[in-house]
């Protein structure tokens, strides 16, 4: 027998949850408005598979599927908690899509910042090598700042980052 992944087991468990029909949905939403926690929990449970289905357009965008599912369920829980009136499924879908877009944007921004930092460190290393050849010695922070057209404190930070990276490589 083949080992099941956590995702496969989760999806199998989801099949055991009874779907919510329109009549039950209306009853649950009215109970939710009165503060009924059982209705809240049933709405969340009954829409977990829907929340999971909504991740499909986001698969392959740099996040693990299990993380997308977790985030969609968190957004579902928030949507149920914030529901007052109107189209429940639309509100759930909006919350989930908004949250998934946020985490993908966060990931993309982090990658972009990391790439930019790597480029800056590489520029520093190249400038340092070029100045060392020109002067026959190591360049000073001031000389590196002048060459790169950046403040000296930024050069110092980049030097620290590059040294930390070298130390990490040596420890691995």
mmCIF file of C-alpha atoms in Angstrom:
data_model
loop_
_atom_site.group_PDB
_atom_site.id
_atom_site.type_symbol
_atom_site.label_atom_id
_atom_site.label_comp_id
_atom_site.label_asym_id
_atom_site.label_seq_id
_atom_site.Cartn_x
_atom_site.Cartn_y
_atom_site.Cartn_z
ATOM 1 C CA UNK A 1 0.000 0.000 0.000
ATOM 2 C CA UNK A 2 1.315 3.393 -0.985
ATOM 3 C CA UNK A 3 1.960 5.915 1.768
ATOM 4 C CA UNK A 4 -0.518 8.775 1.687
ATOM 5 C CA UNK A 5 0.664 12.336 1.855
ATOM 6 C CA UNK A 6 -0.755 14.700 4.443
ATOM 7 C CA UNK A 7 -2.534 16.517 1.635
ATOM 8 C CA UNK A 8 -4.148 13.326 0.340
ATOM 9 C CA UNK A 9 -5.303 12.391 3.840
ATOM 10 C CA UNK A 10 -6.677 15.895 4.353
ATOM 11 C CA UNK A 11 -8.606 15.836 1.075
ATOM 12 C CA UNK A 12 -9.962 12.401 1.964
ATOM 13 C CA UNK A 13 -11.151 13.721 5.338
ATOM 14 C CA UNK A 14 -12.819 16.662 3.600
ATOM 15 C CA UNK A 15 -14.996 14.222 1.644
ATOM 16 C CA UNK A 16 -16.563 13.120 4.954
ATOM 17 C CA UNK A 17 -17.883 16.598 5.725
ATOM 18 C CA UNK A 18 -21.525 17.000 4.796
ATOM 19 C CA UNK A 19 -21.991 19.861 2.313
ATOM 20 C CA UNK A 20 -24.217 22.772 3.289
ATOM 21 C CA UNK A 21 -27.305 23.173 1.120
ATOM 22 C CA UNK A 22 -29.046 26.525 0.531
ATOM 23 C CA UNK A 23 -31.715 25.992 3.193
ATOM 24 C CA UNK A 24 -29.144 25.057 5.831
ATOM 25 C CA UNK A 25 -26.955 27.992 4.769
ATOM 26 C CA UNK A 26 -29.753 30.490 5.389
ATOM 27 C CA UNK A 27 -30.516 28.939 8.796
ATOM 28 C CA UNK A 28 -26.843 28.952 9.764
ATOM 29 C CA UNK A 29 -26.340 32.550 8.653
ATOM 30 C CA UNK A 30 -29.310 33.699 10.733
ATOM 31 C CA UNK A 31 -27.955 31.780 13.733
ATOM 32 C CA UNK A 32 -24.488 33.244 13.125
ATOM 33 C CA UNK A 33 -25.934 36.763 13.247
ATOM 34 C CA UNK A 34 -27.335 35.901 16.689
ATOM 35 C CA UNK A 35 -23.847 34.832 17.822
ATOM 36 C CA UNK A 36 -24.349 31.073 17.649
ATOM 37 C CA UNK A 37 -20.877 29.458 17.815
ATOM 38 C CA UNK A 38 -22.197 26.112 16.579
ATOM 39 C CA UNK A 39 -23.459 27.829 13.431
ATOM 40 C CA UNK A 40 -20.091 29.580 13.060
ATOM 41 C CA UNK A 41 -18.224 26.285 13.341
ATOM 42 C CA UNK A 42 -20.556 24.507 10.914
ATOM 43 C CA UNK A 43 -20.192 27.318 8.374
ATOM 44 C CA UNK A 44 -16.425 27.065 8.605
ATOM 45 C CA UNK A 45 -16.392 23.273 8.419
ATOM 46 C CA UNK A 46 -18.936 23.189 5.614
ATOM 47 C CA UNK A 47 -16.924 25.617 3.506
ATOM 48 C CA UNK A 48 -13.435 24.218 4.050
ATOM 49 C CA UNK A 49 -13.506 22.320 0.770
ATOM 50 C CA UNK A 50 -14.752 25.446 -1.021
ATOM 51 C CA UNK A 51 -11.845 27.375 0.516
ATOM 52 C CA UNK A 52 -9.475 24.643 -0.632
ATOM 53 C CA UNK A 53 -10.851 24.774 -4.180
ATOM 54 C CA UNK A 54 -10.203 28.520 -4.301
ATOM 55 C CA UNK A 55 -6.434 27.975 -4.052
ATOM 56 C CA UNK A 56 -6.240 26.473 -7.558
ATOM 57 C CA UNK A 57 -5.290 29.710 -9.385
ATOM 58 C CA UNK A 58 -2.531 30.271 -6.806
ATOM 59 C CA UNK A 59 -0.865 26.851 -7.083
ATOM 60 C CA UNK A 60 2.596 27.237 -8.585
ATOM 61 C CA UNK A 61 3.008 30.829 -7.437
ATOM 62 C CA UNK A 62 5.829 30.079 -5.018
ATOM 63 C CA UNK A 63 3.882 28.828 -2.010
ATOM 64 C CA UNK A 64 3.449 25.264 -0.798
ATOM 65 C CA UNK A 65 -0.046 23.869 -1.358
ATOM 66 C CA UNK A 66 -0.407 23.123 2.349
ATOM 67 C CA UNK A 67 0.430 26.764 3.146
ATOM 68 C CA UNK A 68 -2.154 27.946 0.620
ATOM 69 C CA UNK A 69 -4.760 25.677 2.205
ATOM 70 C CA UNK A 70 -3.893 26.897 5.703
ATOM 71 C CA UNK A 71 -4.107 30.519 4.619
ATOM 72 C CA UNK A 72 -7.393 29.929 2.797
ATOM 73 C CA UNK A 73 -8.859 28.335 5.921
ATOM 74 C CA UNK A 74 -7.664 31.215 8.069
ATOM 75 C CA UNK A 75 -9.283 33.664 5.636
ATOM 76 C CA UNK A 76 -12.468 31.549 5.699
ATOM 77 C CA UNK A 77 -12.542 31.714 9.488
ATOM 78 C CA UNK A 78 -12.081 35.483 9.410
ATOM 79 C CA UNK A 79 -14.773 35.876 6.741
ATOM 80 C CA UNK A 80 -17.249 33.878 8.812
ATOM 81 C CA UNK A 81 -16.377 35.915 11.902
ATOM 82 C CA UNK A 82 -16.857 39.205 10.060
ATOM 83 C CA UNK A 83 -20.042 38.247 8.205
ATOM 84 C CA UNK A 84 -22.966 40.622 8.797
ATOM 85 C CA UNK A 85 -25.179 40.220 5.733
ATOM 86 C CA UNK A 86 -25.102 39.863 1.962
ATOM 87 C CA UNK A 87 -23.685 37.202 -0.317
ATOM 88 C CA UNK A 88 -21.840 34.892 2.056
ATOM 89 C CA UNK A 89 -19.952 32.870 -0.569
ATOM 90 C CA UNK A 90 -18.834 36.001 -2.389
ATOM 91 C CA UNK A 91 -17.502 37.451 0.869
ATOM 92 C CA UNK A 92 -15.674 34.226 1.687
ATOM 93 C CA UNK A 93 -14.181 34.124 -1.809
ATOM 94 C CA UNK A 94 -13.085 37.769 -1.549
ATOM 95 C CA UNK A 95 -11.394 37.221 1.825
ATOM 96 C CA UNK A 96 -9.568 34.131 0.587
ATOM 97 C CA UNK A 97 -8.401 35.622 -2.703
ATOM 98 C CA UNK A 98 -7.258 38.782 -0.929
ATOM 99 C CA UNK A 99 -5.249 36.784 1.638
ATOM 100 C CA UNK A 100 -3.674 34.497 -0.957
ATOM 101 C CA UNK A 101 -2.698 37.495 -3.087
ATOM 102 C CA UNK A 102 -1.164 39.110 0.015
ATOM 103 C CA UNK A 103 1.015 36.126 0.874
ATOM 104 C CA UNK A 104 2.172 35.764 -2.726
ATOM 105 C CA UNK A 105 2.959 39.492 -2.856
ATOM 106 C CA UNK A 106 4.855 39.188 0.440
ATOM 107 C CA UNK A 107 6.880 36.286 -0.962
ATOM 108 C CA UNK A 108 7.605 38.157 -4.197
ATOM 109 C CA UNK A 109 8.624 41.297 -2.294
ATOM 110 C CA UNK A 110 10.924 39.291 -0.027
ATOM 111 C CA UNK A 111 12.536 37.616 -3.041
ATOM 112 C CA UNK A 112 12.931 40.957 -4.800
ATOM 113 C CA UNK A 113 14.533 42.498 -1.691
ATOM 114 C CA UNK A 114 16.849 39.503 -1.366
ATOM 115 C CA UNK A 115 17.844 39.751 -5.027
ATOM 116 C CA UNK A 116 18.483 43.489 -4.708
ATOM 117 C CA UNK A 117 20.624 42.925 -1.615
ATOM 118 C CA UNK A 118 22.583 40.217 -3.411
ATOM 119 C CA UNK A 119 23.168 42.596 -6.323
ATOM 120 C CA UNK A 120 24.374 45.314 -3.933
ATOM 121 C CA UNK A 121 26.786 42.943 -2.193
ATOM 122 C CA UNK A 122 28.074 41.736 -5.574
ATOM 123 C CA UNK A 123 28.596 45.357 -6.664
ATOM 124 C CA UNK A 124 30.542 45.959 -3.455
ATOM 125 C CA UNK A 125 32.742 42.913 -4.030
ATOM 126 C CA UNK A 126 33.444 43.953 -7.629
ATOM 127 C CA UNK A 127 34.267 47.534 -6.585
ATOM 128 C CA UNK A 128 36.478 46.262 -3.782
ATOM 129 C CA UNK A 129 38.406 44.031 -6.186
ATOM 130 C CA UNK A 130 38.768 46.800 -8.771
ATOM 131 C CA UNK A 131 40.005 49.301 -6.175
ATOM 132 C CA UNK A 132 42.408 46.756 -4.699
ATOM 133 C CA UNK A 133 43.948 46.308 -8.148
ATOM 134 C CA UNK A 134 44.103 50.055 -8.747
ATOM 135 C CA UNK A 135 45.587 50.958 -5.359
ATOM 136 C CA UNK A 136 47.564 47.807 -4.638
ATOM 137 C CA UNK A 137 45.795 47.544 -1.271
ATOM 138 C CA UNK A 138 42.366 47.035 0.237
ATOM 139 C CA UNK A 139 40.003 49.935 -0.364
ATOM 140 C CA UNK A 140 38.692 51.931 2.574
ATOM 141 C CA UNK A 141 35.014 52.276 3.355
ATOM 142 C CA UNK A 142 35.171 55.867 2.148
ATOM 143 C CA UNK A 143 36.746 54.848 -1.166
ATOM 144 C CA UNK A 144 34.136 52.131 -1.685
ATOM 145 C CA UNK A 145 31.343 54.602 -0.900
ATOM 146 C CA UNK A 146 32.763 57.078 -3.410
ATOM 147 C CA UNK A 147 33.072 54.385 -6.106
ATOM 148 C CA UNK A 148 29.556 53.002 -5.526
ATOM 149 C CA UNK A 149 27.989 56.427 -4.945
ATOM 150 C CA UNK A 150 26.350 55.297 -1.712
ATOM 151 C CA UNK A 151 26.698 56.446 1.919
ATOM 152 C CA UNK A 152 29.527 55.021 4.019
ATOM 153 C CA UNK A 153 27.123 53.500 6.540
ATOM 154 C CA UNK A 154 25.517 51.518 3.708
ATOM 155 C CA UNK A 155 28.952 50.242 2.660
ATOM 156 C CA UNK A 156 29.576 49.179 6.264
ATOM 157 C CA UNK A 157 26.247 47.319 6.365
ATOM 158 C CA UNK A 158 26.984 45.579 3.075
ATOM 159 C CA UNK A 159 30.414 44.577 4.355
ATOM 160 C CA UNK A 160 28.824 43.103 7.490
ATOM 161 C CA UNK A 161 26.299 41.199 5.394
ATOM 162 C CA UNK A 162 28.988 39.800 3.111
ATOM 163 C CA UNK A 163 31.133 38.783 6.089
ATOM 164 C CA UNK A 164 28.163 37.105 7.753
ATOM 165 C CA UNK A 165 27.447 35.217 4.533
ATOM 166 C CA UNK A 166 31.062 34.062 4.362
ATOM 167 C CA UNK A 167 30.940 32.937 7.998
ATOM 168 C CA UNK A 168 27.708 31.030 7.379
ATOM 169 C CA UNK A 169 29.239 29.273 4.383
ATOM 170 C CA UNK A 170 32.268 28.262 6.459
ATOM 171 C CA UNK A 171 30.051 26.862 9.239
ATOM 172 C CA UNK A 172 28.042 24.765 6.812
#
